[in-house]
XYZ file of C-alpha atoms in Angstrom:
775
model
C -11.655 11.018 -10.319
C -9.173 13.073 -12.310
C -9.819 16.059 -10.071
C -9.310 13.970 -6.954
C -6.091 12.503 -8.343
C -4.751 15.936 -9.237
C -5.682 17.477 -5.883
C -4.358 14.647 -3.748
C -1.237 14.384 -5.913
C -0.514 18.091 -5.512
C -0.987 17.911 -1.747
C 1.220 14.839 -1.560
C 3.957 16.497 -3.585
C 3.780 19.570 -1.369
C 3.961 17.388 1.726
C 6.902 15.447 0.318
C 8.818 18.649 -0.351
C 7.956 20.529 2.820
C 7.615 17.738 5.394
C 10.554 17.210 7.758
C 12.538 14.043 7.273
C 12.014 11.286 9.777
C 14.653 8.707 10.671
C 14.034 5.393 12.397
C 16.311 3.216 14.485
C 15.555 -0.130 16.087
C 17.155 -2.523 18.537
C 16.295 -6.127 19.369
C 16.326 -7.586 22.882
C 16.234 -11.311 23.568
C 14.383 -12.564 26.630
C 14.687 -16.297 27.268
C 11.757 -18.167 28.718
C 13.959 -20.936 30.184
C 14.918 -21.177 33.857
C 18.280 -19.982 35.118
C 19.857 -22.936 36.893
C 23.229 -24.075 38.176
C 24.391 -27.663 38.767
C 23.030 -28.989 42.050
C 20.977 -25.859 42.750
C 17.296 -25.317 42.107
C 16.238 -22.798 39.416
C 16.848 -19.182 40.405
C 14.229 -17.424 38.275
C 10.832 -18.221 36.814
C 10.006 -17.964 33.131
C 9.804 -14.448 31.695
C 6.493 -12.983 30.503
C 7.150 -11.159 27.225
C 3.957 -9.138 27.496
C 5.004 -7.788 30.886
C 8.498 -6.992 29.633
C 7.060 -5.127 26.637
C 4.925 -3.013 28.936
C 7.981 -2.292 31.062
C 9.775 -1.016 27.965
C 6.885 1.412 27.399
C 6.707 2.548 31.012
C 6.749 6.204 31.995
C 9.612 5.632 34.459
C 11.902 4.319 31.720
C 10.889 7.164 29.385
C 11.701 9.745 32.059
C 15.058 8.112 32.720
C 16.020 8.180 29.021
C 14.705 11.720 28.530
C 16.731 12.907 31.506
C 19.834 11.018 30.415
C 19.802 12.349 26.809
C 18.424 15.829 27.653
C 15.570 15.363 25.210
C 13.816 18.438 26.604
C 16.153 20.537 24.430
C 15.384 20.509 20.692
C 17.142 22.199 17.794
C 15.319 23.201 14.608
C 17.241 24.518 11.652
C 18.132 23.311 8.227
C 17.178 19.788 7.267
C 19.067 16.961 8.958
C 20.785 19.300 11.435
C 21.887 17.093 14.356
C 21.632 18.621 17.776
C 25.230 17.630 18.500
C 26.387 19.864 15.638
C 25.103 22.911 17.498
C 25.405 21.857 21.164
C 28.234 19.780 22.575
C 26.994 19.718 26.188
C 23.573 20.270 27.766
C 22.418 20.562 31.345
C 18.737 21.210 31.876
C 16.573 21.138 34.980
C 13.462 18.973 35.187
C 11.534 22.049 36.341
C 12.486 24.267 33.377
C 9.575 25.947 31.587
C 8.767 25.729 27.885
C 10.473 28.510 25.947
C 11.880 29.055 22.446
C 15.123 30.907 21.612
C 16.637 31.887 18.296
C 20.303 31.196 17.703
C 22.201 33.404 15.241
C 25.914 33.479 14.351
C 27.582 36.875 14.615
C 30.234 38.343 12.357
C 32.896 38.125 15.039
C 32.488 34.335 15.366
C 30.281 34.518 18.417
C 26.871 32.939 18.659
C 23.976 35.080 19.861
C 20.979 33.715 21.689
C 17.967 35.949 20.969
C 15.068 36.492 23.318
C 11.793 34.877 22.318
C 9.842 38.124 21.859
C 12.442 40.627 20.671
C 15.327 40.771 18.251
C 17.950 41.763 20.790
C 20.628 39.310 21.898
C 19.966 37.797 25.289
C 23.495 36.424 25.556
C 26.462 35.876 23.237
C 29.228 33.333 23.573
C 32.005 31.765 21.605
C 31.877 28.077 20.641
C 33.167 25.906 23.469
C 32.120 28.283 26.244
C 29.183 27.724 28.598
C 25.967 29.673 28.112
C 23.644 29.959 31.098
C 19.912 30.290 30.451
C 16.978 30.059 32.870
C 16.873 26.436 34.011
C 19.663 25.251 31.686
C 23.294 25.642 30.712
C 24.621 24.952 27.218
C 27.960 24.605 25.472
C 27.983 25.414 21.743
C 29.901 23.041 19.496
C 33.038 24.329 17.726
C 31.352 24.135 14.308
C 28.053 25.649 15.443
C 28.617 28.951 13.615
C 28.724 27.227 10.220
C 25.127 26.033 10.360
C 23.522 29.459 10.289
C 20.413 30.479 12.178
C 18.508 27.892 14.158
C 15.747 27.614 16.732
C 16.455 26.369 20.231
C 13.356 25.015 21.947
C 13.030 24.011 25.593
C 10.087 21.786 26.491
C 8.629 20.773 29.818
C 10.208 17.597 31.121
C 6.883 15.868 31.784
C 5.681 16.598 28.244
C 8.954 15.391 26.751
C 8.840 12.113 28.675
C 5.211 11.491 27.762
C 5.857 12.202 24.048
C 8.829 9.837 24.141
C 6.745 7.110 25.781
C 4.116 7.428 23.056
C 6.652 7.574 20.213
C 8.514 4.409 21.229
C 7.063 1.373 19.479
C 7.582 -2.001 21.135
C 6.617 -5.204 19.339
C 7.416 -8.880 19.322
C 9.464 -10.421 16.540
C 7.613 -12.593 14.007
C 7.094 -16.329 14.427
C 6.620 -15.918 18.193
C 10.362 -15.565 18.775
C 11.453 -14.487 22.256
C 12.829 -11.227 20.866
C 11.406 -7.764 21.486
C 11.894 -5.029 18.872
C 12.177 -1.405 20.027
C 11.661 1.320 17.378
C 11.778 5.081 17.537
C 11.422 7.819 14.896
C 12.696 11.369 14.940
C 14.217 14.112 12.828
C 17.691 13.844 14.436
C 19.330 10.585 13.243
C 21.950 10.634 15.989
C 19.369 11.129 18.745
C 17.152 8.431 17.220
C 19.974 5.911 17.549
C 20.916 7.072 21.064
C 17.319 6.934 22.294
C 16.808 3.325 21.197
C 20.133 2.172 22.651
C 19.505 4.068 25.893
C 16.084 2.445 26.266
C 17.514 -1.046 25.753
C 20.510 -0.402 27.990
C 18.531 1.201 30.831
C 15.875 -1.496 30.633
C 18.441 -4.283 31.072
C 20.321 -2.343 33.759
C 17.110 -1.649 35.649
C 16.147 -5.289 35.403
C 19.550 -6.369 36.746
C 19.383 -3.818 39.567
C 15.903 -4.966 40.524
C 17.003 -8.592 40.632
C 20.119 -7.806 42.672
C 18.132 -5.643 45.062
C 15.642 -8.456 45.453
C 18.487 -10.921 46.002
C 20.053 -8.680 48.682
C 16.734 -8.441 50.469
C 16.350 -12.199 50.309
C 19.859 -12.777 51.704
C 19.197 -10.454 54.641
C 15.821 -12.010 55.355
C 17.148 -15.576 55.112
C 19.988 -14.854 57.502
C 17.599 -13.452 60.101
C 15.357 -16.485 59.723
C 18.290 -18.879 60.046
C 19.381 -17.258 63.308
C 15.859 -17.538 64.696
C 15.466 -21.161 63.583
C 18.834 -22.119 65.049
C 17.774 -20.918 68.505
C 14.383 -22.608 68.212
C 16.031 -25.874 67.097
C 18.334 -25.952 70.161
C 15.403 -25.402 72.539
C 13.333 -28.129 70.863
C 16.144 -30.701 70.970
C 16.800 -29.973 74.675
C 13.117 -30.510 75.553
C 13.123 -33.901 73.752
C 16.235 -35.048 75.576
C 14.853 -34.138 79.020
C 11.566 -35.964 78.378
C 13.377 -39.154 77.306
C 15.377 -39.053 80.490
C 12.244 -38.667 82.654
C 10.334 -41.391 80.790
C 13.321 -43.779 80.751
C 12.863 -44.569 77.107
C 15.414 -44.953 74.437
C 13.350 -46.238 71.590
C 9.705 -46.063 72.496
C 8.552 -47.776 69.328
C 10.634 -50.929 69.896
C 9.738 -51.052 73.582
C 6.051 -50.733 72.981
C 6.267 -53.356 70.207
C 7.897 -55.979 72.465
C 5.406 -55.399 75.278
C 2.522 -55.743 72.901
C 3.931 -59.046 71.591
C 4.370 -60.371 75.158
C 0.841 -59.335 76.047
C -0.516 -61.152 73.039
C 1.394 -64.296 73.944
C 0.077 -64.226 77.488
C -3.462 -63.753 76.267
C -2.990 -66.745 73.973
C -1.622 -68.874 76.826
C -4.503 -67.903 79.080
C -6.999 -68.822 76.416
C -5.352 -72.211 75.984
C -5.297 -72.918 79.743
C -8.874 -71.785 80.115
C -9.961 -74.104 77.321
C -8.065 -77.073 78.803
C -9.508 -76.452 82.294
C -12.999 -76.269 80.911
C -12.590 -79.536 79.019
C -11.124 -81.294 82.057
C -13.852 -80.014 84.322
C -16.553 -81.292 82.024
C -14.782 -84.662 81.776
C -14.543 -85.031 85.559
C -18.215 -84.202 86.034
C -19.152 -86.774 83.414
C -16.891 -89.434 84.880
C -18.188 -88.799 88.409
C -21.767 -89.196 87.272
C -20.939 -92.408 85.430
C -19.120 -93.764 88.479
C -22.173 -93.236 90.691
C -24.357 -95.228 88.340
C -21.830 -97.946 87.457
C -22.106 -101.547 88.649
C -19.721 -102.866 91.199
C -18.346 -105.442 88.880
C -18.497 -103.093 85.847
C -15.582 -101.289 84.166
C -14.337 -98.164 85.874
C -15.530 -94.847 84.327
C -12.206 -93.287 85.157
C -10.740 -95.165 82.253
C -12.026 -92.231 80.227
C -9.391 -89.953 81.758
C -6.975 -91.680 79.465
C -8.557 -89.707 76.628
C -7.360 -86.378 78.081
C -3.996 -85.659 76.412
C -2.436 -83.698 79.258
C -3.237 -86.444 81.839
C -2.015 -89.057 79.450
C 1.365 -87.318 79.277
C 1.559 -87.467 83.156
C 3.605 -90.630 84.226
C 1.698 -91.101 87.514
C -1.621 -91.005 85.751
C -0.409 -93.482 83.174
C 0.826 -95.839 85.894
C -2.489 -95.635 87.769
C -4.408 -96.346 84.617
C -2.276 -99.422 83.941
C -2.767 -100.631 87.538
C -6.512 -100.089 87.229
C -6.579 -102.094 84.071
C -4.634 -104.920 85.683
C -6.876 -105.057 88.775
C -9.996 -105.032 86.681
C -8.648 -107.837 84.568
C -7.896 -109.911 87.651
C -11.361 -109.263 89.098
C -12.960 -110.214 85.840
C -11.027 -113.501 85.900
C -12.185 -114.287 89.457
C -15.767 -113.437 88.686
C -15.763 -116.169 86.158
C -15.293 -118.730 88.909
C -16.597 -116.816 91.864
C -19.323 -114.509 92.995
C -19.061 -110.779 93.732
C -19.306 -111.454 97.409
C -16.222 -113.536 97.346
C -13.573 -112.081 99.679
C -10.937 -112.050 96.944
C -13.316 -110.318 94.592
C -14.176 -107.814 97.293
C -10.475 -107.062 97.776
C -10.008 -106.424 94.096
C -13.125 -104.253 93.986
C -11.826 -102.170 96.864
C -8.539 -101.881 95.011
C -10.404 -100.597 91.903
C -12.233 -98.050 94.047
C -8.955 -96.810 95.500
C -7.410 -96.458 92.057
C -10.490 -94.543 90.849
C -10.189 -92.211 93.805
C -6.526 -91.642 93.034
C -7.325 -90.893 89.402
C -10.103 -88.485 90.390
C -7.737 -86.786 92.834
C -5.114 -86.360 90.113
C -7.697 -84.886 87.775
C -9.015 -82.501 90.392
C -5.493 -81.487 91.352
C -4.547 -80.889 87.723
C -7.744 -78.856 87.205
C -6.905 -76.728 90.204
C -3.429 -76.154 88.786
C -4.922 -74.965 85.498
C -7.216 -72.604 87.380
C -4.330 -71.159 89.347
C -2.271 -70.638 86.193
C -5.187 -68.757 84.583
C -5.545 -66.479 87.633
C -1.789 -65.782 87.559
C -1.906 -64.864 83.898
C -4.913 -62.617 84.541
C -2.973 -60.761 87.214
C -0.008 -60.330 84.881
C -2.302 -59.140 82.079
C -3.791 -56.483 84.323
C -0.320 -55.194 85.144
C 0.698 -55.123 81.488
C -2.583 -53.446 80.574
C -1.834 -50.408 82.730
C 1.637 -50.175 81.247
C 0.339 -50.357 77.666
C -2.285 -47.713 78.411
C 0.503 -45.340 79.398
C 2.441 -46.017 76.176
C 0.206 -43.891 73.781
C 0.468 -40.794 75.936
C 4.209 -41.141 76.128
C 4.415 -41.906 72.441
C 2.266 -38.856 71.551
C 4.395 -36.603 73.685
C 7.586 -38.043 72.226
C 6.184 -37.654 68.709
C 5.256 -34.032 69.441
C 8.664 -33.286 70.842
C 10.407 -35.087 67.980
C 8.327 -33.243 65.360
C 9.595 -29.869 66.463
C 13.323 -30.604 65.874
C 12.496 -32.438 62.651
C 10.463 -29.581 61.146
C 12.896 -26.969 62.344
C 15.781 -29.010 60.963
C 14.150 -29.280 57.539
C 13.354 -25.571 57.499
C 16.886 -24.791 58.556
C 18.328 -26.896 55.723
C 15.916 -25.344 53.209
C 16.755 -21.819 54.309
C 20.441 -22.584 54.040
C 19.884 -23.739 50.443
C 17.852 -20.640 49.624
C 20.494 -18.437 51.227
C 23.168 -19.962 49.029
C 20.964 -19.491 45.942
C 20.266 -15.856 46.845
C 23.976 -15.199 47.339
C 24.693 -16.705 43.919
C 21.895 -14.657 42.304
C 23.232 -11.524 43.979
C 26.651 -12.069 42.475
C 25.543 -13.464 39.103
C 24.424 -11.535 35.986
C 21.052 -12.555 34.573
C 21.774 -14.140 31.155
C 18.123 -14.345 30.122
C 18.032 -10.736 28.849
C 20.562 -9.320 26.427
C 20.750 -6.980 23.456
C 20.926 -8.927 20.212
C 21.244 -6.004 17.748
C 21.905 -2.496 19.034
C 20.589 0.494 17.103
C 22.897 1.967 14.469
C 22.974 5.419 12.887
C 20.285 5.495 10.142
C 21.728 6.449 6.766
C 18.492 7.529 5.087
C 15.105 8.801 6.269
C 12.092 6.548 6.434
C 9.697 9.387 5.656
C 8.631 11.052 3.550
C 8.800 8.457 0.777
C 8.026 10.259 -2.503
C 7.302 7.188 -4.591
C 5.251 5.441 -1.920
C 3.441 8.658 -1.054
C 2.559 9.359 -4.669
C 1.359 5.787 -5.272
C -0.666 5.878 -2.077
C -2.046 9.289 -3.047
C -3.082 8.041 -6.473
C -4.699 4.981 -4.940
C -6.458 7.105 -2.329
C -7.595 9.598 -4.942
C -8.931 6.824 -7.183
C -10.726 5.233 -4.260
C -12.104 8.611 -3.199
C -13.234 9.460 -6.716
C -14.794 6.051 -7.243
C -16.464 6.271 -3.862
C -17.894 9.683 -4.620
C -19.059 8.421 -8.006
C -20.688 5.345 -6.514
C -22.411 7.395 -3.822
C -23.598 9.953 -6.356
C -24.849 7.219 -8.633
C -26.621 5.507 -5.736
C -28.258 8.756 -4.628
C -29.086 9.836 -8.174
C -32.801 9.143 -8.750
C -33.003 11.117 -11.974
C -33.424 9.889 -15.545
C -30.403 9.881 -17.833
C -31.346 7.805 -20.880
C -34.236 7.191 -23.207
C -34.579 3.747 -21.645
C -35.158 5.404 -18.270
C -37.864 7.651 -19.736
C -39.569 4.853 -21.652
C -39.557 2.506 -18.641
C -41.278 5.125 -16.508
C -43.678 6.731 -19.000
C -44.415 3.883 -21.399
C -44.411 6.340 -24.343
C -41.781 6.772 -27.071
C -39.031 9.313 -26.715
C -39.678 11.771 -29.555
C -36.457 13.713 -29.180
C -33.034 13.664 -27.580
C -31.811 17.235 -27.178
C -28.086 17.654 -26.480
C -26.768 20.103 -23.950
C -26.761 23.651 -25.355
C -23.779 25.763 -24.314
C -24.841 28.349 -21.765
C -28.238 26.733 -21.153
C -27.566 26.306 -17.421
C -27.231 30.075 -17.157
C -30.434 30.441 -19.180
C -32.309 28.169 -16.754
C -30.989 30.094 -13.785
C -31.978 33.365 -15.461
C -35.488 32.095 -16.119
C -35.823 30.993 -12.475
C -34.965 34.541 -11.402
C -31.486 33.792 -10.001
C -29.987 37.271 -9.614
C -26.454 35.889 -9.444
C -26.478 35.230 -13.231
C -24.688 37.933 -15.191
C -26.987 39.971 -17.455
C -26.438 42.319 -20.361
C -28.716 44.145 -22.831
C -29.707 42.197 -25.939
C -28.703 44.020 -29.158
C -31.354 44.930 -31.661
C -34.267 47.382 -31.802
C -37.095 44.857 -32.060
C -37.579 44.063 -28.372
C -39.017 47.271 -26.975
C -37.496 49.644 -24.427
C -33.879 49.099 -23.341
C -34.858 48.169 -19.782
C -36.949 45.330 -21.215
C -34.164 44.053 -23.420
C -32.120 42.082 -20.862
C -31.088 38.540 -21.549
C -28.456 36.144 -20.203
C -25.142 36.188 -22.046
C -25.513 32.447 -22.493
C -28.945 32.678 -24.251
C -27.987 35.375 -26.721
C -26.060 33.121 -29.125
C -29.019 30.731 -29.259
C -31.902 33.166 -29.692
C -30.242 35.798 -31.827
C -27.444 34.184 -33.774
C -26.291 30.624 -34.377
C -25.340 28.346 -31.510
C -21.839 27.013 -31.123
C -22.945 23.513 -32.116
C -25.657 24.760 -34.426
C -25.604 21.802 -36.753
C -25.949 19.143 -34.060
C -28.545 21.078 -32.047
C -30.556 22.067 -35.126
C -30.539 18.463 -36.291
C -31.845 17.304 -32.891
C -34.781 19.723 -33.071
C -35.286 18.816 -36.736
C -35.521 15.140 -35.757
C -38.081 16.141 -33.092
C -40.059 18.041 -35.753
C -40.063 14.969 -38.005
C -41.235 12.680 -35.205
C -44.049 15.094 -34.291
C -45.126 15.422 -37.925
C -45.401 11.642 -38.365
C -46.749 10.908 -34.886
C -50.322 10.921 -36.331
C -50.250 10.246 -40.059
C -54.026 10.610 -40.409
C -54.280 14.116 -38.910
C -51.797 16.954 -38.677
C -50.779 18.317 -35.306
C -51.741 22.004 -35.297
C -51.603 22.749 -31.546
C -48.687 21.227 -29.615
C -48.495 21.462 -25.808
C -45.152 21.332 -23.964
C -45.234 20.495 -20.255
C -42.906 18.934 -17.654
C -43.188 17.341 -14.224
C -41.611 20.240 -12.315
C -40.050 23.607 -12.946
C -36.423 23.567 -14.029
C -36.872 20.549 -16.315
C -36.164 22.659 -19.451
C -39.752 22.841 -20.708
C -39.693 26.534 -21.721
C -36.244 26.471 -23.340
C -37.129 23.300 -25.246
C -40.389 24.788 -26.513
C -38.706 28.089 -27.468
C -35.822 26.413 -29.276
C -38.208 24.034 -31.043
C -40.202 27.049 -32.226
C -37.000 28.817 -33.346
C -35.884 25.707 -35.225
C -39.183 25.479 -37.064
C -39.113 29.189 -37.854
C -35.607 28.902 -39.300
C -36.911 26.118 -41.551
C -39.542 28.528 -42.965
C -42.515 27.309 -40.961
C -45.072 29.746 -39.604
C -44.969 29.199 -35.880
C -46.689 30.907 -32.938
C -45.183 30.349 -29.472
C -47.700 31.062 -26.672
C -46.658 31.326 -23.040
C -49.725 29.649 -21.474
C -48.342 29.634 -17.926
C -50.379 32.453 -16.330
C -48.877 31.697 -12.955
C -45.186 32.044 -13.638
C -44.535 32.321 -17.392
C -40.957 33.208 -18.356
C -40.989 33.502 -22.170
C -40.761 37.268 -21.805
C -37.526 36.830 -19.847
C -36.227 34.448 -22.470
C -36.643 37.076 -25.208
C -35.911 40.050 -22.950
C -39.286 41.874 -23.261
C -42.072 42.961 -20.961
C -44.960 40.678 -20.128
C -47.773 43.002 -21.251
C -49.491 43.106 -23.578
C -49.877 39.349 -23.823
C -52.169 36.364 -23.393
C -54.078 37.657 -20.360
C -55.039 40.857 -22.200
C -56.142 38.857 -25.259
C -58.285 36.554 -23.133
C -60.031 39.387 -21.274
C -60.615 41.230 -24.588
C -58.603 44.378 -23.893
C -56.123 43.704 -26.698
C -56.590 41.907 -30.006
C -54.468 38.855 -30.782
C -52.618 40.605 -33.598
C -51.800 43.511 -31.281
C -50.263 41.263 -28.616
C -48.164 39.019 -30.866
C -44.482 39.939 -31.086
C -41.796 38.870 -33.535
C -38.140 37.949 -33.312
C -35.878 37.784 -36.353
C -34.376 34.317 -36.831
C -32.306 35.140 -39.914
C -32.757 34.783 -43.681
C -35.755 37.086 -43.580
C -37.696 34.699 -41.373
C -39.277 35.441 -38.013
C -40.867 33.781 -35.045
C -44.156 35.023 -33.586
C -44.601 34.658 -29.858
C -47.162 35.689 -27.262
C -46.104 36.406 -23.671
C -48.269 35.836 -20.617
C -49.266 39.435 -20.248
C -49.990 40.845 -16.843
C -50.243 38.015 -14.352
C -53.615 37.837 -12.588
C -53.776 38.974 -8.973
C -55.350 35.664 -7.968
C -52.910 33.142 -9.337
C -54.815 30.235 -7.792
C -57.620 30.650 -10.308
C -57.932 28.656 -13.513
C -57.547 29.829 -17.085
C -60.747 30.902 -18.945
C -60.907 27.954 -21.323
C -63.713 29.257 -23.557
C -61.773 32.415 -24.349
C -58.567 30.400 -24.788
C -60.323 27.975 -27.166
C -61.662 30.892 -29.170
C -58.189 32.404 -29.407
C -56.765 29.086 -30.640
C -59.525 28.773 -33.195
C -58.601 32.228 -34.473
C -54.834 31.524 -34.545
C -54.804 28.022 -36.102
C -55.549 29.109 -39.689
C -52.806 31.742 -39.522
C -49.955 29.368 -38.558
C -48.582 25.982 -39.445
C -48.103 25.123 -35.767
C -49.148 26.715 -32.479
C -46.828 25.801 -29.600
C -48.146 26.101 -26.043
C -45.696 26.443 -23.135
C -47.760 25.446 -20.101
C -47.165 25.179 -16.350
C -45.584 22.042 -14.779
C -48.206 19.296 -14.647
C -47.200 18.068 -11.183
C -47.553 21.543 -9.655
C -50.847 22.925 -10.999
C -53.729 21.524 -13.034
C -53.483 24.046 -15.937
C -51.395 21.766 -18.126
C -53.827 18.859 -17.733
C -56.764 21.157 -18.663
C -54.974 22.715 -21.646
C -54.059 19.257 -22.928
C -57.724 18.728 -23.841
C -57.503 21.646 -26.339
C -54.213 20.524 -27.928
C -53.675 18.079 -30.759
C -50.635 16.631 -29.083
C -48.704 16.774 -25.798
C -44.957 16.438 -25.318
C -43.693 15.704 -21.781
C -40.234 17.238 -21.270
C -37.691 15.628 -18.921
C -34.223 16.883 -18.172
C -31.285 14.484 -18.073
C -29.756 14.269 -14.617
C -32.480 16.497 -13.075
C -35.955 15.002 -13.513
C -36.623 12.304 -10.954
C -38.172 8.933 -11.792
C -41.053 9.414 -9.371
C -41.848 12.931 -10.643
C -41.953 11.689 -14.243
C -44.198 8.769 -13.336
C -46.598 11.058 -11.499
C -46.731 13.456 -14.463
C -47.678 10.631 -16.858
C -50.364 9.529 -14.421
C -51.818 13.089 -14.340
C -51.916 13.387 -18.141
C -53.441 9.963 -18.709
C -56.104 10.581 -16.078
C -57.540 13.459 -18.243
C -57.113 11.599 -21.552
C -54.422 13.927 -22.869
C -53.290 13.230 -26.482
C -49.795 12.265 -25.399
C -47.429 11.993 -28.343
C -44.327 11.127 -26.386
C -41.532 12.517 -24.282
C -38.521 14.727 -24.913
C -35.250 14.223 -23.002
C -33.195 17.415 -23.064
C -29.890 18.738 -21.718
C -28.063 15.478 -22.550
C -24.294 15.493 -22.149
C -23.443 12.594 -24.415
C -19.940 12.257 -23.059
C -21.020 12.458 -19.395
C -24.025 10.176 -19.783
C -22.298 7.605 -21.996
C -21.811 5.221 -18.996
C -25.610 5.210 -18.547
C -26.352 4.491 -22.222
C -23.605 3.172 -24.505
C -25.590 4.154 -27.594
C -24.829 7.805 -26.765
C -21.373 7.202 -28.231
C -22.924 6.778 -31.671
C -25.225 9.818 -31.741
C -22.720 11.704 -33.848
C -22.027 14.519 -31.405
C -18.329 14.161 -32.113
C -18.683 13.314 -35.786
C -16.810 15.730 -38.102
C -19.906 15.748 -40.291
C -21.322 18.574 -38.181
C -18.042 20.422 -37.667
C -15.833 19.881 -40.686
C -15.822 21.610 -44.075
C -17.038 19.792 -47.179
C -14.320 18.402 -49.393
């Protein structure tokens, strides 16, 4: 994290110092969403769409217009905050000019030289205020241009300039959904930044006004043409309606047809009434006539019943006849009381009754005939009216068709006249819905770079980057770091915690045969020929003299010695096997340093390199392999003749046995009978025999040798040995019944691994007990 902070901070500081200053200017434009209206006139314009207007502000056409107006294709680069107007007072540049860069340099005589792009010779010189002509452009240098020193004059293609301007302009809507659009622009020239924003706002409003006026002019012209056409059509339509009315003889067809229909209905009602009355009278006469034929001579007259007919009753003649009939009948009835029907007087009265009956019948028949004639007359009149009414719909349809034309044309004419007046008003009026609220002003300070903000952001970014890298590394790290990790995987106690030995990484690389590690001869005559006495510069302080942290490291190996000694109180450990899951876990260096630690404590120790496949103890001590273990096992060399010594100080020494010549067939197994015999011979001579075997996960030698050892230590390396590899190694050793004493965790960086195990803080690696002088 500290490295990330330092690196990002340095880059940020460099950027802050070297980056060009950027200035920002902004303008706000208000666009109302209400309708533009005048008293008595319909609205002239629909509501504005802010999204559309914002896109118009970012349009390529507007960008080209502003770039052409401000000559943005010409740029000046010089000292910081050098405005273009300080060097150039007037610019004319063609839209077809090519991209080219010139250098501008003041001369001693007050002139200004324009240098060619590829050579140092002056292309043209001119005094301030005079015009300079270049390919595709003409310039006028400002009076104070010579005071600003050398500068770079860059011409860019017009299309590129307009496109860059379009992308650089930022258009947004004001907060809280206000009907205000904000236009922002950034650049290195504060004066141009202000002018660009104001030009965009001004040209946008002007273009909008021009578009509306152009639209209004087009509408006025179109409406006038339509009004002329409608006027002619309206005159023709009205003339056709007038001529038809004259031919049809109608003034108001609706009223005429209504009166005729009412008259027709009345006549139909009258006819129905007459027809009903005639039918009733006819039935009455038939009934009376039948009764009269069957009546007695001296009986009452059936024609008395005619008095029940209302219409006949209202007739004076009929009423008089009925009264006379009643009188005659009364007289005859009186005579019949005293006389017989054959009496002459009675016969006279009877004849008189018959005459009156005939008169009544005649009146009824006559009245019935009159009703019949009236019905026939009405029927004739109805037929005449029927033909007239049938002609009324056709006339009415034609009149309606002819009237519809002038009506529609008249409405359209009135509407077009209204629209014409509105278009004329819009053509003359200025649209108040769009206006500049705040124009851009000259920025007084740059908006970037911001040193404080940049540094804070850089620190935050560096911390986030460092933490992210740490989290990723921790997530991907599947290696053991603490004793708890080792115990959870192996299930055996951790016998020793070996701190990191200075230079041990170089030792491990040297043992693996990495040729990139620096080598140098090891001093001292006890290691054979000079070409065999090569050792890493990092291993020399450990093997020959004292280590840098000798006290702490020696105490760690001493603690391991104590744990091994008391691992089996009933029986001493005479043969101790060191193995590891894989190569590079620190098995050989741990075994060698453990042997050196015991030797320094006065113990007789024999270190045997039992890895006949790839043993490296000879490299560790800088000697040749042969003679060694392989020669002892095949009987060509005695054990005493193959053992070598290394002085560990204070008159003490460490005996060690290298692998000897490696067998040609390295896939074979070790001769265990000969190896057991060798161990049986060496055990009485030493306090402890240490075996450095091959990795148990790679070959089976370590598992086989474990059967001949009194104890086995499984070595794991902090931050290197993986959980799965360690678990597999334990499984291999337990499957052969190896006498497993425990595990050793080496190469521990207590400060680095403290986050994994907090107890590392109290292991005393920083305690002055190991470093200070006694009081």
